[in-house]
Tab-separated table of C-alpha atoms in Angstrom:
chain	number	residue	atom	x	y	z
A	1293	UNK	CA	1.563	16.588	0.583
A	1294	UNK	CA	-1.659	15.550	2.286
A	1295	UNK	CA	-1.253	12.585	4.633
A	1296	UNK	CA	-4.248	10.311	5.175
A	1297	UNK	CA	-4.476	8.413	8.460
A	1298	UNK	CA	-6.940	5.549	8.689
A	1299	UNK	CA	-8.309	4.104	11.890
A	1300	UNK	CA	-8.553	1.626	13.330
A	1301	UNK	CA	-5.768	-0.435	11.839
A	1302	UNK	CA	-7.813	-3.583	12.279
A	1303	UNK	CA	-11.527	-3.963	12.913
A	1304	UNK	CA	-12.737	-7.328	14.249
A	1305	UNK	CA	-16.448	-7.818	13.639
A	1306	UNK	CA	-18.989	-10.536	12.967
A	1307	UNK	CA	-21.122	-10.915	9.842
A	1308	UNK	CA	-24.236	-8.790	10.131
A	1309	UNK	CA	-22.540	-6.141	12.254
A	1310	UNK	CA	-21.962	-2.529	11.242
A	1311	UNK	CA	-18.455	-1.389	10.311
A	1312	UNK	CA	-17.327	2.213	10.621
A	1313	UNK	CA	-13.948	3.103	9.115
A	1314	UNK	CA	-12.293	6.490	9.544
A	1315	UNK	CA	-9.969	8.434	7.253
A	1316	UNK	CA	-8.461	11.647	8.586
A	1317	UNK	CA	-6.487	14.066	6.409
A	1318	UNK	CA	-3.573	16.233	7.537
A	1319	UNK	CA	-5.229	19.195	5.817
A	1320	UNK	CA	-8.580	19.876	4.248
A	1321	UNK	CA	-9.529	17.689	1.291
A	1322	UNK	CA	-12.103	18.629	-1.271
A	1323	UNK	CA	-15.067	16.311	-0.774
A	1324	UNK	CA	-15.209	15.611	-4.456
A	1325	UNK	CA	-11.655	14.222	-4.347
A	1326	UNK	CA	-11.920	11.494	-1.697
A	1327	UNK	CA	-12.353	7.832	-2.680
A	1328	UNK	CA	-12.506	4.450	-0.953
A	1329	UNK	CA	-11.271	1.080	-2.243
A	1330	UNK	CA	-11.642	-2.523	-1.132
A	1331	UNK	CA	-8.790	-4.971	-1.619
A	1332	UNK	CA	-8.845	-8.722	-1.104
A	1333	UNK	CA	-5.690	-10.874	-0.979
A	1334	UNK	CA	-4.068	-11.340	-4.360
A	1335	UNK	CA	-6.437	-8.909	-6.057
A	1336	UNK	CA	-6.293	-5.363	-7.305
A	1337	UNK	CA	-8.126	-2.709	-5.321
A	1338	UNK	CA	-11.759	-2.176	-6.301
A	1339	UNK	CA	-13.338	1.274	-6.322
A	1340	UNK	CA	-16.214	1.504	-3.828
A	1341	UNK	CA	-16.872	5.197	-3.248
A	1342	UNK	CA	-15.795	8.334	-5.115
A	1343	UNK	CA	-16.489	11.966	-4.396
A	1344	UNK	CA	-16.685	11.013	-0.700
A	1345	UNK	CA	-20.225	9.629	-1.016
A	1346	UNK	CA	-21.017	8.356	-4.536
A	1347	UNK	CA	-21.108	4.581	-4.928
A	1348	UNK	CA	-19.272	3.112	-7.891
A	1349	UNK	CA	-21.121	0.985	-10.402
A	1350	UNK	CA	-22.250	-2.341	-8.975
A	1351	UNK	CA	-21.409	-1.516	-5.346
A	1352	UNK	CA	-24.167	-2.641	-2.923
A	1353	UNK	CA	-26.003	0.042	-0.989
A	1354	UNK	CA	-24.765	-1.351	2.326
A	1355	UNK	CA	-21.593	0.623	1.537
A	1356	UNK	CA	-21.842	4.355	2.165
A	1357	UNK	CA	-19.366	7.201	2.423
A	1358	UNK	CA	-19.618	10.503	4.229
A	1359	UNK	CA	-17.567	13.363	5.568
A	1360	UNK	CA	-15.932	16.602	4.613
A	1361	UNK	CA	-12.889	18.707	5.328
A	1362	UNK	CA	-10.434	16.477	7.137
A	1363	UNK	CA	-12.716	13.692	8.408
A	1364	UNK	CA	-14.255	11.031	6.199
A	1365	UNK	CA	-16.051	7.787	7.006
A	1366	UNK	CA	-16.822	4.566	5.185
A	1367	UNK	CA	-19.734	2.643	6.671
A	1368	UNK	CA	-20.742	-0.910	5.886
A	1369	UNK	CA	-24.222	-1.237	7.329
A	1370	UNK	CA	-24.343	-5.034	7.650
A	1371	UNK	CA	-21.201	-7.017	6.985
A	1372	UNK	CA	-21.492	-9.835	4.504
A	1373	UNK	CA	-18.861	-12.621	4.395
A	1374	UNK	CA	-17.381	-11.168	1.214
A	1375	UNK	CA	-16.803	-7.767	2.869
A	1376	UNK	CA	-13.916	-8.951	5.024
A	1377	UNK	CA	-10.961	-7.286	3.334
A	1378	UNK	CA	-8.640	-4.286	3.551
A	1379	UNK	CA	-10.049	-0.835	2.827
A	1380	UNK	CA	-8.087	2.194	1.653
A	1381	UNK	CA	-9.014	5.829	1.377
A	1382	UNK	CA	-7.373	7.999	-1.282
A	1383	UNK	CA	-7.341	11.706	-2.022
A	1384	UNK	CA	-6.431	13.849	-5.010
A	1385	UNK	CA	-5.309	17.432	-4.960
A	1386	UNK	CA	-2.837	19.712	-6.742
A	1387	UNK	CA	-1.804	16.956	-9.147
A	1388	UNK	CA	-0.821	14.628	-6.314
A	1389	UNK	CA	-2.520	11.444	-5.198
A	1390	UNK	CA	-2.109	9.830	-1.765
A	1391	UNK	CA	-3.522	6.753	-0.044
A	1392	UNK	CA	-4.202	5.978	3.586
A	1393	UNK	CA	-2.381	3.036	5.128
A	1394	UNK	CA	-5.494	0.853	5.151
A	1395	UNK	CA	-7.949	-0.687	7.614
A	1396	UNK	CA	-8.305	-4.454	7.757
A	1397	UNK	CA	-11.810	-5.704	8.495
A	1398	UNK	CA	-11.473	-9.217	9.855
A	1399	UNK	CA	-13.913	-11.833	11.077
A	1400	UNK	CA	-14.251	-11.870	14.843
L	1027	UNK	CA	-15.457	-3.485	-20.971
L	1028	UNK	CA	-12.328	-1.648	-19.880
L	1029	UNK	CA	-9.336	-3.893	-19.325
L	1030	UNK	CA	-5.801	-3.046	-18.262
L	1031	UNK	CA	-2.939	-5.533	-18.273
L	1032	UNK	CA	0.550	-4.979	-16.912
L	1033	UNK	CA	3.514	-6.700	-18.523
L	1034	UNK	CA	7.250	-6.747	-17.953
L	1035	UNK	CA	10.070	-8.625	-16.234
L	1036	UNK	CA	9.317	-10.104	-12.853
L	1037	UNK	CA	12.936	-9.881	-11.721
L	1038	UNK	CA	15.221	-6.857	-11.929
L	1039	UNK	CA	18.776	-6.546	-10.626
L	1040	UNK	CA	19.704	-3.840	-8.130
L	1041	UNK	CA	20.814	-0.545	-9.732
L	1042	UNK	CA	19.095	-1.442	-13.010
L	1043	UNK	CA	15.923	0.045	-14.527
L	1044	UNK	CA	12.484	-1.475	-13.984
L	1045	UNK	CA	10.335	-1.253	-17.121
L	1046	UNK	CA	6.628	-2.078	-17.266
L	1047	UNK	CA	3.919	-1.613	-19.862
L	1048	UNK	CA	0.178	-1.336	-19.349
L	1049	UNK	CA	-1.914	-2.430	-22.313
L	1050	UNK	CA	-5.333	-0.791	-22.417
L	1051	UNK	CA	-8.406	-2.189	-24.137
L	1052	UNK	CA	-12.018	-1.094	-24.090
L	1053	UNK	CA	-11.029	2.526	-23.523
L	1054	UNK	CA	-8.953	4.887	-25.588
L	1055	UNK	CA	-5.882	6.401	-23.974
L	1056	UNK	CA	-6.720	9.488	-26.006
L	1057	UNK	CA	-10.079	9.843	-24.269
L	1058	UNK	CA	-10.579	12.211	-21.382
L	1059	UNK	CA	-8.904	10.088	-18.739
L	1060	UNK	CA	-5.579	10.070	-16.982
L	1061	UNK	CA	-3.517	6.891	-16.632
L	1062	UNK	CA	-1.572	6.000	-13.545
L	1063	UNK	CA	0.797	3.612	-11.836
L	1064	UNK	CA	0.456	2.498	-8.200
L	1065	UNK	CA	2.591	-0.017	-6.324
L	1066	UNK	CA	2.230	-2.162	-3.219
L	1067	UNK	CA	5.207	-3.713	-1.411
L	1068	UNK	CA	4.498	-7.197	-0.073
L	1069	UNK	CA	2.222	-6.984	2.958
L	1070	UNK	CA	2.049	-3.187	2.832
L	1071	UNK	CA	-0.222	-0.431	1.585
L	1072	UNK	CA	-0.679	1.352	-1.720
L	1073	UNK	CA	1.720	4.002	-3.014
L	1074	UNK	CA	0.941	6.281	-5.951
L	1075	UNK	CA	3.864	6.444	-8.388
L	1076	UNK	CA	2.688	8.765	-11.126
L	1077	UNK	CA	-0.015	9.703	-13.622
L	1078	UNK	CA	-0.087	10.878	-17.211
L	1079	UNK	CA	-2.571	12.427	-19.617
L	1080	UNK	CA	-2.223	11.347	-23.233
L	1081	UNK	CA	-1.268	14.791	-24.448
L	1082	UNK	CA	0.204	16.349	-21.359
L	1083	UNK	CA	3.017	16.199	-18.890
L	1084	UNK	CA	3.223	13.374	-16.385
L	1085	UNK	CA	2.887	13.957	-12.662
L	1086	UNK	CA	5.062	12.056	-10.228
L	1087	UNK	CA	5.182	11.212	-6.544
L	1088	UNK	CA	7.792	13.639	-5.175
L	1089	UNK	CA	9.502	10.789	-3.324
L	1090	UNK	CA	10.143	8.943	-6.597
L	1091	UNK	CA	10.308	11.809	-9.080
L	1092	UNK	CA	14.055	11.673	-9.687
L	1093	UNK	CA	13.853	8.021	-10.792
L	1094	UNK	CA	10.480	7.736	-12.567
L	1095	UNK	CA	9.460	8.197	-16.178
L	1096	UNK	CA	5.901	7.563	-17.388
L	1097	UNK	CA	5.034	7.823	-21.063
L	1098	UNK	CA	2.246	7.016	-23.507
L	1099	UNK	CA	2.999	4.693	-26.401
L	1100	UNK	CA	2.827	6.061	-29.917
L	1101	UNK	CA	0.012	3.652	-30.731
L	1102	UNK	CA	-1.964	5.187	-27.850
L	1103	UNK	CA	-2.896	1.675	-26.784
L	1104	UNK	CA	-0.438	1.411	-23.945
L	1105	UNK	CA	1.502	3.464	-21.447
L	1106	UNK	CA	4.734	2.662	-19.701
L	1107	UNK	CA	6.650	3.012	-16.458
L	1108	UNK	CA	10.390	3.192	-16.023
L	1109	UNK	CA	11.971	3.292	-12.571
L	1110	UNK	CA	15.734	3.643	-12.509
L	1111	UNK	CA	18.389	2.689	-9.969
L	1112	UNK	CA	16.162	0.164	-8.248
L	1113	UNK	CA	16.861	-1.349	-4.851
L	1114	UNK	CA	15.189	-4.071	-2.802
L	1115	UNK	CA	12.821	-1.393	-1.484
L	1116	UNK	CA	11.281	-1.207	-4.956
L	1117	UNK	CA	10.114	-4.810	-4.750
L	1118	UNK	CA	6.346	-4.599	-5.049
L	1119	UNK	CA	3.239	-5.464	-6.997
L	1120	UNK	CA	2.850	-2.765	-9.623
L	1121	UNK	CA	-0.634	-1.808	-10.767
L	1122	UNK	CA	-1.735	0.374	-13.650
L	1123	UNK	CA	-5.073	2.142	-13.387
L	1124	UNK	CA	-7.384	4.451	-15.275
L	1125	UNK	CA	-7.873	7.748	-13.488
L	1126	UNK	CA	-10.986	9.877	-13.724
L	1127	UNK	CA	-9.914	13.492	-13.791
L	1128	UNK	CA	-13.419	14.910	-13.570
L	1129	UNK	CA	-16.815	13.199	-13.447
L	1130	UNK	CA	-19.360	15.547	-15.008
L	1131	UNK	CA	-22.295	13.972	-13.179
L	1132	UNK	CA	-20.971	14.336	-9.632
L	1133	UNK	CA	-18.060	16.757	-9.954
L	1134	UNK	CA	-15.839	14.069	-8.448
L	1135	UNK	CA	-12.172	14.071	-9.279
L	1136	UNK	CA	-9.029	12.011	-9.190
L	1137	UNK	CA	-10.156	8.466	-8.519
L	1138	UNK	CA	-8.989	5.177	-10.023
L	1139	UNK	CA	-11.953	3.368	-11.553
L	1140	UNK	CA	-10.305	0.502	-13.449
L	1141	UNK	CA	-7.195	-1.388	-12.384
L	1142	UNK	CA	-4.939	-3.995	-13.916
L	1143	UNK	CA	-4.475	-7.232	-12.010
L	1144	UNK	CA	-0.982	-6.196	-10.936
L	1145	UNK	CA	2.434	-7.684	-11.571
L	1146	UNK	CA	5.033	-8.579	-8.962
L	1147	UNK	CA	8.474	-7.159	-9.589
L	1148	UNK	CA	11.272	-8.434	-7.394
L	1149	UNK	CA	14.572	-6.594	-7.161
L	1150	UNK	CA	17.324	-9.082	-6.458
L	1151	UNK	CA	20.707	-10.092	-7.783
């Protein structure tokens, strides 16, 4: 089973700043099988990025994904007030799905 | 518009079986998607439970495999989750989600593109 480790656990930033979230896998992940989600309190997760770098429908272009192998990154170029939330990475391989433990982006 | 809605008891006694249904609209379960269940204990992260294709075998999280059954309804308009021998550790918000097995445009695989709103199931006597 592939374990995903996200860092940092919490990111304290101000609106307008750049956020860089990391997702590291315990073994190599196919780039086309890595996704990112945003979750706000009391809501279901929302798909942001799939295939490591493709934005889901309706996702603003300030969100971007990159990486390959065992290291993946979600970047929010300029934080908007609505971007403060918890972010999860997720991978799929060999008929198993796993999630990272999440990174909370909070207002500084 | 794709819509998923979980339904089932919000309270289950320890050692009993948790049963939830996900009603799907705006997308056919018989289309080329997989259908999955994910849970989230209060204040914690997401845990994949299992996934099923309408005409194939289900796939389960190894840590839950001995207690989980996922099936597609005969009407092909809903799919279900059963989790047996529950304990307080199974208290969580349970989500159902549509799973893209393969996106022909990007070659991307295995992501959850539509989610239900989630339903809280508490295990308590």
